[in-house]
PDB file of C-alpha atoms in Angstrom:
ATOM      1  CA  UNK A   5       0.000   0.000   0.000  1.00 73.00           C
ATOM      2  CA  UNK A   6       1.480   3.310  -1.094  1.00 84.00           C
ATOM      3  CA  UNK A   7       2.182   5.577   1.846  1.00 93.00           C
ATOM      4  CA  UNK A   8       2.774   8.611  -0.353  1.00 96.00           C
ATOM      5  CA  UNK A   9       0.125   9.488  -2.904  1.00 96.00           C
ATOM      6  CA  UNK A  10       0.055  11.938  -5.768  1.00 96.00           C
ATOM      7  CA  UNK A  11      -3.483  11.744  -7.055  1.00 92.00           C
ATOM      8  CA  UNK A  12      -3.012  13.946 -10.115  1.00 95.00           C
ATOM      9  CA  UNK A  13      -1.063  12.081 -12.808  1.00 95.00           C
ATOM     10  CA  UNK A  14      -0.738  15.201 -14.943  1.00 97.00           C
ATOM     11  CA  UNK A  15      -0.974  18.978 -14.877  1.00 97.00           C
ATOM     12  CA  UNK A  16      -0.987  21.430 -17.761  1.00 98.00           C
ATOM     13  CA  UNK A  17      -0.274  25.103 -17.072  1.00 98.00           C
ATOM     14  CA  UNK A  18       0.397  28.177 -19.147  1.00 98.00           C
ATOM     15  CA  UNK A  19       3.832  29.751 -19.044  1.00 98.00           C
ATOM     16  CA  UNK A  20       4.007  32.451 -16.389  1.00 98.00           C
ATOM     17  CA  UNK A  21       1.164  31.034 -14.315  1.00 98.00           C
ATOM     18  CA  UNK A  22       1.360  29.115 -11.049  1.00 98.00           C
ATOM     19  CA  UNK A  23       1.740  25.318 -10.942  1.00 98.00           C
ATOM     20  CA  UNK A  24       0.418  23.615  -7.814  1.00 98.00           C
ATOM     21  CA  UNK A  25       1.287  19.981  -7.206  1.00 98.00           C
ATOM     22  CA  UNK A  26      -0.271  18.049  -4.361  1.00 98.00           C
ATOM     23  CA  UNK A  27       0.877  15.120  -2.262  1.00 98.00           C
ATOM     24  CA  UNK A  28      -0.768  13.190   0.581  1.00 98.00           C
ATOM     25  CA  UNK A  29       0.811  10.722   2.984  1.00 97.00           C
ATOM     26  CA  UNK A  30      -0.541   8.188   5.432  1.00 96.00           C
ATOM     27  CA  UNK A  31       2.434   7.388   7.684  1.00 93.00           C
ATOM     28  CA  UNK A  32       2.467   9.711  10.694  1.00 92.00           C
ATOM     29  CA  UNK A  33       6.116   8.719  11.359  1.00 90.00           C
ATOM     30  CA  UNK A  34       7.318  10.594   8.290  1.00 92.00           C
ATOM     31  CA  UNK A  35       9.249  13.659   9.343  1.00 89.00           C
ATOM     32  CA  UNK A  36      11.014  14.821   6.207  1.00 91.00           C
ATOM     33  CA  UNK A  37       9.526  15.496   2.802  1.00 94.00           C
ATOM     34  CA  UNK A  38      11.206  16.092  -0.525  1.00 94.00           C
ATOM     35  CA  UNK A  39      10.307  16.913  -4.092  1.00 96.00           C
ATOM     36  CA  UNK A  40      12.285  15.510  -6.997  1.00 96.00           C
ATOM     37  CA  UNK A  41      12.140  16.508 -10.639  1.00 97.00           C
ATOM     38  CA  UNK A  42      12.745  14.055 -13.446  1.00 96.00           C
ATOM     39  CA  UNK A  43      13.338  14.602 -17.142  1.00 96.00           C
ATOM     40  CA  UNK A  44      12.965  11.703 -19.625  1.00 93.00           C
ATOM     41  CA  UNK A  45      15.942   9.324 -19.748  1.00 91.00           C
ATOM     42  CA  UNK A  46      17.527  10.948 -16.700  1.00 95.00           C
ATOM     43  CA  UNK A  47      17.568  10.169 -13.001  1.00 96.00           C
ATOM     44  CA  UNK A  48      15.502  12.229 -10.552  1.00 95.00           C
ATOM     45  CA  UNK A  49      17.151  15.362  -9.210  1.00 95.00           C
ATOM     46  CA  UNK A  50      16.486  16.920  -5.843  1.00 93.00           C
ATOM     47  CA  UNK A  51      14.377  20.079  -5.965  1.00 95.00           C
ATOM     48  CA  UNK A  52      13.321  21.181  -2.489  1.00 95.00           C
ATOM     49  CA  UNK A  53      12.602  19.690   0.923  1.00 93.00           C
ATOM     50  CA  UNK A  54      10.844  20.488   4.183  1.00 94.00           C
ATOM     51  CA  UNK A  55      11.184  19.225   7.708  1.00 91.00           C
ATOM     52  CA  UNK A  56       8.104  18.372   9.736  1.00 92.00           C
ATOM     53  CA  UNK A  57       8.914  21.173  12.177  1.00 93.00           C
ATOM     54  CA  UNK A  58       8.217  23.729   9.455  1.00 94.00           C
ATOM     55  CA  UNK A  59       5.133  24.532   7.446  1.00 96.00           C
ATOM     56  CA  UNK A  60       6.792  26.342   4.550  1.00 97.00           C
ATOM     57  CA  UNK A  61      10.083  26.330   2.716  1.00 97.00           C
ATOM     58  CA  UNK A  62      10.960  28.565  -0.195  1.00 97.00           C
ATOM     59  CA  UNK A  63      13.727  28.405  -2.777  1.00 96.00           C
ATOM     60  CA  UNK A  64      13.462  30.865  -5.627  1.00 97.00           C
ATOM     61  CA  UNK A  65      10.409  30.046  -7.710  1.00 98.00           C
ATOM     62  CA  UNK A  66       9.672  26.903  -5.690  1.00 98.00           C
ATOM     63  CA  UNK A  67       7.757  26.802  -2.409  1.00 98.00           C
ATOM     64  CA  UNK A  68       6.702  23.724  -0.481  1.00 98.00           C
ATOM     65  CA  UNK A  69       3.898  23.884   2.056  1.00 98.00           C
ATOM     66  CA  UNK A  70       3.299  21.243   4.713  1.00 98.00           C
ATOM     67  CA  UNK A  71       0.049  20.672   6.600  1.00 97.00           C
ATOM     68  CA  UNK A  72       0.850  17.974   9.165  1.00 96.00           C
ATOM     69  CA  UNK A  73      -2.642  17.711  10.585  1.00 96.00           C
ATOM     70  CA  UNK A  74      -3.993  16.956   7.115  1.00 97.00           C
ATOM     71  CA  UNK A  75      -0.942  14.883   6.135  1.00 97.00           C
ATOM     72  CA  UNK A  76      -0.714  16.965   3.000  1.00 98.00           C
ATOM     73  CA  UNK A  77       1.991  18.895   1.223  1.00 97.00           C
ATOM     74  CA  UNK A  78       2.062  20.937  -1.924  1.00 98.00           C
ATOM     75  CA  UNK A  79       4.653  22.348  -4.272  1.00 98.00           C
ATOM     76  CA  UNK A  80       4.084  25.772  -5.838  1.00 98.00           C
ATOM     77  CA  UNK A  81       6.052  26.871  -8.889  1.00 98.00           C
ATOM     78  CA  UNK A  82       5.736  30.569  -9.669  1.00 98.00           C
ATOM     79  CA  UNK A  83       6.075  31.597 -12.429  1.00 98.00           C
ATOM     80  CA  UNK A  84       6.042  28.373 -14.437  1.00 98.00           C
ATOM     81  CA  UNK A  85       8.592  28.160 -17.228  1.00 97.00           C
ATOM     82  CA  UNK A  86       8.893  25.763 -20.213  1.00 96.00           C
ATOM     83  CA  UNK A  87      11.943  24.144 -18.601  1.00 96.00           C
ATOM     84  CA  UNK A  88       9.728  23.109 -15.681  1.00 98.00           C
ATOM     85  CA  UNK A  89       8.008  20.532 -17.907  1.00 98.00           C
ATOM     86  CA  UNK A  90       8.976  17.270 -16.218  1.00 98.00           C
ATOM     87  CA  UNK A  91       7.722  14.580 -13.855  1.00 97.00           C
ATOM     88  CA  UNK A  92       7.646  15.652 -10.211  1.00 98.00           C
ATOM     89  CA  UNK A  93       7.884  13.088  -7.428  1.00 97.00           C
ATOM     90  CA  UNK A  94       6.938  13.663  -3.836  1.00 96.00           C
ATOM     91  CA  UNK A  95       8.975  11.602  -1.321  1.00 94.00           C
ATOM     92  CA  UNK A  96       9.085  11.137   2.436  1.00 93.00           C
ATOM     93  CA  UNK A  97      11.302   9.575   5.084  1.00 89.00           C
ATOM     94  CA  UNK A  98      10.983   8.786   8.767  1.00 85.00           C
ATOM     95  CA  UNK A  99      13.110   9.906  11.716  1.00 75.00           C
ATOM     96  CA  UNK A 100      16.356   7.973  11.731  1.00 71.00           C
ATOM     97  CA  UNK A 101      15.555   6.377   8.380  1.00 72.00           C
ATOM     98  CA  UNK A 102      16.700   9.117   6.069  1.00 70.00           C
ATOM     99  CA  UNK A 103      18.194   6.555   3.703  1.00 75.00           C
ATOM    100  CA  UNK A 104      14.760   5.052   2.992  1.00 85.00           C
ATOM    101  CA  UNK A 105      12.552   7.216   0.829  1.00 90.00           C
ATOM    102  CA  UNK A 106       8.927   6.442   0.001  1.00 92.00           C
ATOM    103  CA  UNK A 107       7.871   7.962  -3.298  1.00 94.00           C
ATOM    104  CA  UNK A 108       4.585   8.955  -4.810  1.00 95.00           C
ATOM    105  CA  UNK A 109       3.642   7.928  -8.336  1.00 95.00           C
ATOM    106  CA  UNK A 110       4.588  11.288  -9.807  1.00 96.00           C
ATOM    107  CA  UNK A 111       2.829  14.164 -11.570  1.00 97.00           C
ATOM    108  CA  UNK A 112       3.727  15.072 -15.146  1.00 97.00           C
ATOM    109  CA  UNK A 113       3.783  18.837 -15.576  1.00 98.00           C
ATOM    110  CA  UNK A 114       3.486  20.392 -19.021  1.00 98.00           C
ATOM    111  CA  UNK A 115       4.079  24.129 -19.327  1.00 98.00           C
ATOM    112  CA  UNK A 116       2.426  25.573 -22.431  1.00 96.00           C
ATOM    113  CA  UNK A 117       3.945  28.579 -24.185  1.00 91.00           C
TER     114      UNK A 117
ATOM    115  CA  UNK B 154      33.034  14.480  -9.930  1.00 77.00           C
ATOM    116  CA  UNK B 155      31.071  11.997 -12.036  1.00 84.00           C
ATOM    117  CA  UNK B 156      28.430  11.653  -9.281  1.00 93.00           C
ATOM    118  CA  UNK B 157      26.479   8.393  -9.523  1.00 96.00           C
ATOM    119  CA  UNK B 158      27.152   6.255 -12.569  1.00 97.00           C
ATOM    120  CA  UNK B 159      25.225   3.207 -13.746  1.00 98.00           C
ATOM    121  CA  UNK B 160      25.982   0.593 -16.370  1.00 97.00           C
ATOM    122  CA  UNK B 161      24.582  -0.584 -18.666  1.00 97.00           C
ATOM    123  CA  UNK B 162      22.059   2.024 -19.844  1.00 97.00           C
ATOM    124  CA  UNK B 163      19.924  -0.596 -21.585  1.00 97.00           C
ATOM    125  CA  UNK B 164      19.691  -4.374 -21.273  1.00 97.00           C
ATOM    126  CA  UNK B 165      17.478  -7.090 -22.718  1.00 97.00           C
ATOM    127  CA  UNK B 166      17.406 -10.456 -20.973  1.00 97.00           C
ATOM    128  CA  UNK B 167      15.597 -13.710 -21.499  1.00 97.00           C
ATOM    129  CA  UNK B 168      13.587 -15.238 -18.687  1.00 98.00           C
ATOM    130  CA  UNK B 169      15.879 -17.161 -16.358  1.00 97.00           C
ATOM    131  CA  UNK B 170      19.068 -15.322 -17.224  1.00 97.00           C
ATOM    132  CA  UNK B 171      21.075 -13.590 -14.534  1.00 96.00           C
ATOM    133  CA  UNK B 172      22.926 -10.313 -14.664  1.00 96.00           C
ATOM    134  CA  UNK B 173      24.457  -7.577 -12.541  1.00 98.00           C
ATOM    135  CA  UNK B 174      23.592  -3.898 -12.747  1.00 98.00           C
ATOM    136  CA  UNK B 175      26.567  -1.789 -11.797  1.00 98.00           C
ATOM    137  CA  UNK B 176      26.467   1.367  -9.683  1.00 98.00           C
ATOM    138  CA  UNK B 177      29.336   3.544  -8.511  1.00 98.00           C
ATOM    139  CA  UNK B 178      29.598   6.907  -6.767  1.00 97.00           C
ATOM    140  CA  UNK B 179      32.588   9.142  -6.211  1.00 96.00           C
ATOM    141  CA  UNK B 180      31.162  11.426  -3.523  1.00 93.00           C
ATOM    142  CA  UNK B 181      32.229   9.255  -0.564  1.00 92.00           C
ATOM    143  CA  UNK B 182      28.592   8.852   0.456  1.00 92.00           C
ATOM    144  CA  UNK B 183      27.787   6.355   3.186  1.00 92.00           C
ATOM    145  CA  UNK B 184      24.291   5.495   1.969  1.00 93.00           C
ATOM    146  CA  UNK B 185      23.445   3.807  -1.303  1.00 94.00           C
ATOM    147  CA  UNK B 186      20.120   2.480  -2.564  1.00 95.00           C
ATOM    148  CA  UNK B 187      18.497   0.752  -5.492  1.00 97.00           C
ATOM    149  CA  UNK B 188      15.029   1.699  -6.727  1.00 97.00           C
ATOM    150  CA  UNK B 189      12.863   0.509  -9.552  1.00 97.00           C
ATOM    151  CA  UNK B 190      10.424   2.750 -11.381  1.00 96.00           C
ATOM    152  CA  UNK B 191       7.272   1.327 -12.881  1.00 93.00           C
ATOM    153  CA  UNK B 192       4.421   3.227 -14.569  1.00 86.00           C
ATOM    154  CA  UNK B 193       1.895   4.567 -12.079  1.00 83.00           C
ATOM    155  CA  UNK B 194       3.919   3.413  -9.080  1.00 86.00           C
ATOM    156  CA  UNK B 195       6.713   5.900  -8.651  1.00 89.00           C
ATOM    157  CA  UNK B 196      10.037   4.626  -7.335  1.00 94.00           C
ATOM    158  CA  UNK B 197      10.132   1.647  -4.995  1.00 95.00           C
ATOM    159  CA  UNK B 198      13.098   0.765  -2.802  1.00 94.00           C
ATOM    160  CA  UNK B 199      14.670  -2.630  -3.561  1.00 97.00           C
ATOM    161  CA  UNK B 200      17.744  -2.771  -1.307  1.00 97.00           C
ATOM    162  CA  UNK B 201      19.852  -0.259   0.518  1.00 94.00           C
ATOM    163  CA  UNK B 202      23.181   0.014   2.308  1.00 94.00           C
ATOM    164  CA  UNK B 203      24.237   2.312   5.126  1.00 91.00           C
ATOM    165  CA  UNK B 204      27.925   1.548   4.701  1.00 92.00           C
ATOM    166  CA  UNK B 205      30.451  -0.926   3.343  1.00 94.00           C
ATOM    167  CA  UNK B 206      29.574  -4.442   4.433  1.00 94.00           C
ATOM    168  CA  UNK B 207      26.028  -3.508   5.523  1.00 95.00           C
ATOM    169  CA  UNK B 208      22.962  -4.083   3.377  1.00 96.00           C
ATOM    170  CA  UNK B 209      19.253  -4.501   4.036  1.00 94.00           C
ATOM    171  CA  UNK B 210      16.021  -5.114   2.197  1.00 95.00           C
ATOM    172  CA  UNK B 211      13.673  -2.441   1.031  1.00 93.00           C
ATOM    173  CA  UNK B 212      10.076  -2.628  -0.113  1.00 92.00           C
ATOM    174  CA  UNK B 213      10.480  -5.021  -3.076  1.00 95.00           C
ATOM    175  CA  UNK B 214      13.627  -7.166  -2.540  1.00 96.00           C
ATOM    176  CA  UNK B 215      12.501 -10.509  -3.954  1.00 96.00           C
ATOM    177  CA  UNK B 216      14.570 -11.720  -6.896  1.00 96.00           C
ATOM    178  CA  UNK B 217      17.449  -9.326  -6.231  1.00 97.00           C
ATOM    179  CA  UNK B 218      20.730  -9.541  -4.321  1.00 97.00           C
ATOM    180  CA  UNK B 219      23.167  -6.813  -3.353  1.00 97.00           C
ATOM    181  CA  UNK B 220      26.566  -6.512  -1.728  1.00 96.00           C
ATOM    182  CA  UNK B 221      28.671  -3.539  -0.656  1.00 97.00           C
ATOM    183  CA  UNK B 222      32.332  -4.413  -0.416  1.00 97.00           C
ATOM    184  CA  UNK B 223      33.521  -0.825  -0.917  1.00 96.00           C
ATOM    185  CA  UNK B 224      32.086   2.618  -0.218  1.00 96.00           C
ATOM    186  CA  UNK B 225      32.026   3.396  -3.933  1.00 97.00           C
ATOM    187  CA  UNK B 226      30.255   0.394  -5.462  1.00 97.00           C
ATOM    188  CA  UNK B 227      26.829  -1.123  -4.944  1.00 98.00           C
ATOM    189  CA  UNK B 228      25.961  -3.749  -7.593  1.00 98.00           C
ATOM    190  CA  UNK B 229      22.460  -5.190  -7.968  1.00 98.00           C
ATOM    191  CA  UNK B 230      22.189  -8.822  -9.048  1.00 98.00           C
ATOM    192  CA  UNK B 231      19.183 -10.375 -10.728  1.00 96.00           C
ATOM    193  CA  UNK B 232      19.390 -14.070  -9.920  1.00 92.00           C
ATOM    194  CA  UNK B 233      16.893 -15.459 -12.440  1.00 96.00           C
ATOM    195  CA  UNK B 234      15.236 -12.739 -14.486  1.00 96.00           C
ATOM    196  CA  UNK B 235      11.445 -12.686 -14.828  1.00 97.00           C
ATOM    197  CA  UNK B 236       9.206 -10.512 -17.031  1.00 97.00           C
ATOM    198  CA  UNK B 237       7.923  -8.813 -13.845  1.00 96.00           C
ATOM    199  CA  UNK B 238      11.423  -7.377 -13.419  1.00 97.00           C
ATOM    200  CA  UNK B 239      11.078  -5.327 -16.589  1.00 97.00           C
ATOM    201  CA  UNK B 240      11.558  -1.823 -15.251  1.00 97.00           C
ATOM    202  CA  UNK B 241      13.853   1.166 -15.033  1.00 97.00           C
ATOM    203  CA  UNK B 242      16.388   0.797 -12.233  1.00 98.00           C
ATOM    204  CA  UNK B 243      17.925   3.740 -10.423  1.00 98.00           C
ATOM    205  CA  UNK B 244      20.836   3.735  -8.031  1.00 97.00           C
ATOM    206  CA  UNK B 245      21.138   6.558  -5.508  1.00 95.00           C
ATOM    207  CA  UNK B 246      23.593   7.713  -2.884  1.00 94.00           C
ATOM    208  CA  UNK B 247      23.505  10.170  -0.007  1.00 90.00           C
ATOM    209  CA  UNK B 248      25.593  11.251   2.940  1.00 87.00           C
ATOM    210  CA  UNK B 249      24.765  10.240   6.472  1.00 80.00           C
ATOM    211  CA  UNK B 250      23.015  12.703   8.740  1.00 69.00           C
ATOM    212  CA  UNK B 251      22.799  16.443   8.209  1.00 53.00           C
ATOM    213  CA  UNK B 252      19.042  16.338   7.813  1.00 51.00           C
ATOM    214  CA  UNK B 253      19.185  17.071   4.109  1.00 51.00           C
ATOM    215  CA  UNK B 254      18.219  13.560   3.081  1.00 62.00           C
ATOM    216  CA  UNK B 255      19.078  14.530  -0.440  1.00 82.00           C
ATOM    217  CA  UNK B 256      19.724  11.449  -2.504  1.00 89.00           C
ATOM    218  CA  UNK B 257      21.695  11.741  -5.729  1.00 92.00           C
ATOM    219  CA  UNK B 258      20.435   9.487  -8.488  1.00 95.00           C
ATOM    220  CA  UNK B 259      22.207   7.852 -11.392  1.00 97.00           C
ATOM    221  CA  UNK B 260      20.823   8.047 -14.960  1.00 97.00           C
ATOM    222  CA  UNK B 261      19.112   4.666 -14.725  1.00 97.00           C
ATOM    223  CA  UNK B 262      19.231   1.271 -16.442  1.00 98.00           C
ATOM    224  CA  UNK B 263      16.284   0.280 -18.592  1.00 97.00           C
ATOM    225  CA  UNK B 264      15.838  -3.486 -18.344  1.00 97.00           C
ATOM    226  CA  UNK B 265      13.540  -5.598 -20.484  1.00 97.00           C
ATOM    227  CA  UNK B 266      12.976  -9.268 -19.671  1.00 97.00           C
ATOM    228  CA  UNK B 267      11.442 -11.332 -22.455  1.00 97.00           C
TER     229      UNK B 267
END
C-alpha cells in the first residue's frame, strides 16, 4: 500500500502562471519530505525539501507547504517556465531512516507557451 | 566528480538469465540504494546500504541480491530474471546525517525481460 500518494497524474499550465502539485501521505512517522524533478531518460534530481517542524520552505520560484494535521503537502512553482516541464515526485522519510525514501507515483507537468 | 554512474544504460534479458547492474559513486557517500520505477507506481526501494559491508532489504527485494564491499560500489544482481522485473532501475547515494536527506540518483538502467 502506497504511503505517499500523488493523485493527479498530470498537470498542464500556461507559461508564467502558477503550478500547484499536491501530495498526501498516510504514515504519521514521516518527518522529512522532498520533491524531486525528473526529465525523460535521466535520473531524478532533488528540488526542495521540508522538515516536519516547518510549514513552509521557499527556494526561488519553488515553495513547499506542509500541513501535518492533514498529512498533505504541496509544491508551488511561480512563475512556471517551459523548462519546468517534467515529472515531479513527492517523497518522504521517517526519523532515523533518512536513507529510505517512500515515493509517490509522480505528476507530469506540461508548461504551455 | 562523475556523481552516480550506472551501467549498462539498456539491457534485454531472457527469462531465467542472470545479470548484474553496476552502480558507482565518487562522492564518498555512506548510503546507497536501489530503486525501480514502474508506470503509475513511482520509485520503490529494492535494497539499501548504510555503509560498506552492511545491506538490508527495502520494499520489493525478492529476486534481487546486493553486496557492498567498498564505499564506492553497490551492484544489484538479478538471480533469475522474470518478465515482472522489466523496469527502469535507479541507483542513488547520499551522505549520512545532516538532515538534508538529499539522494543523488544515477541516470538509470532500462531493463527488459522477455
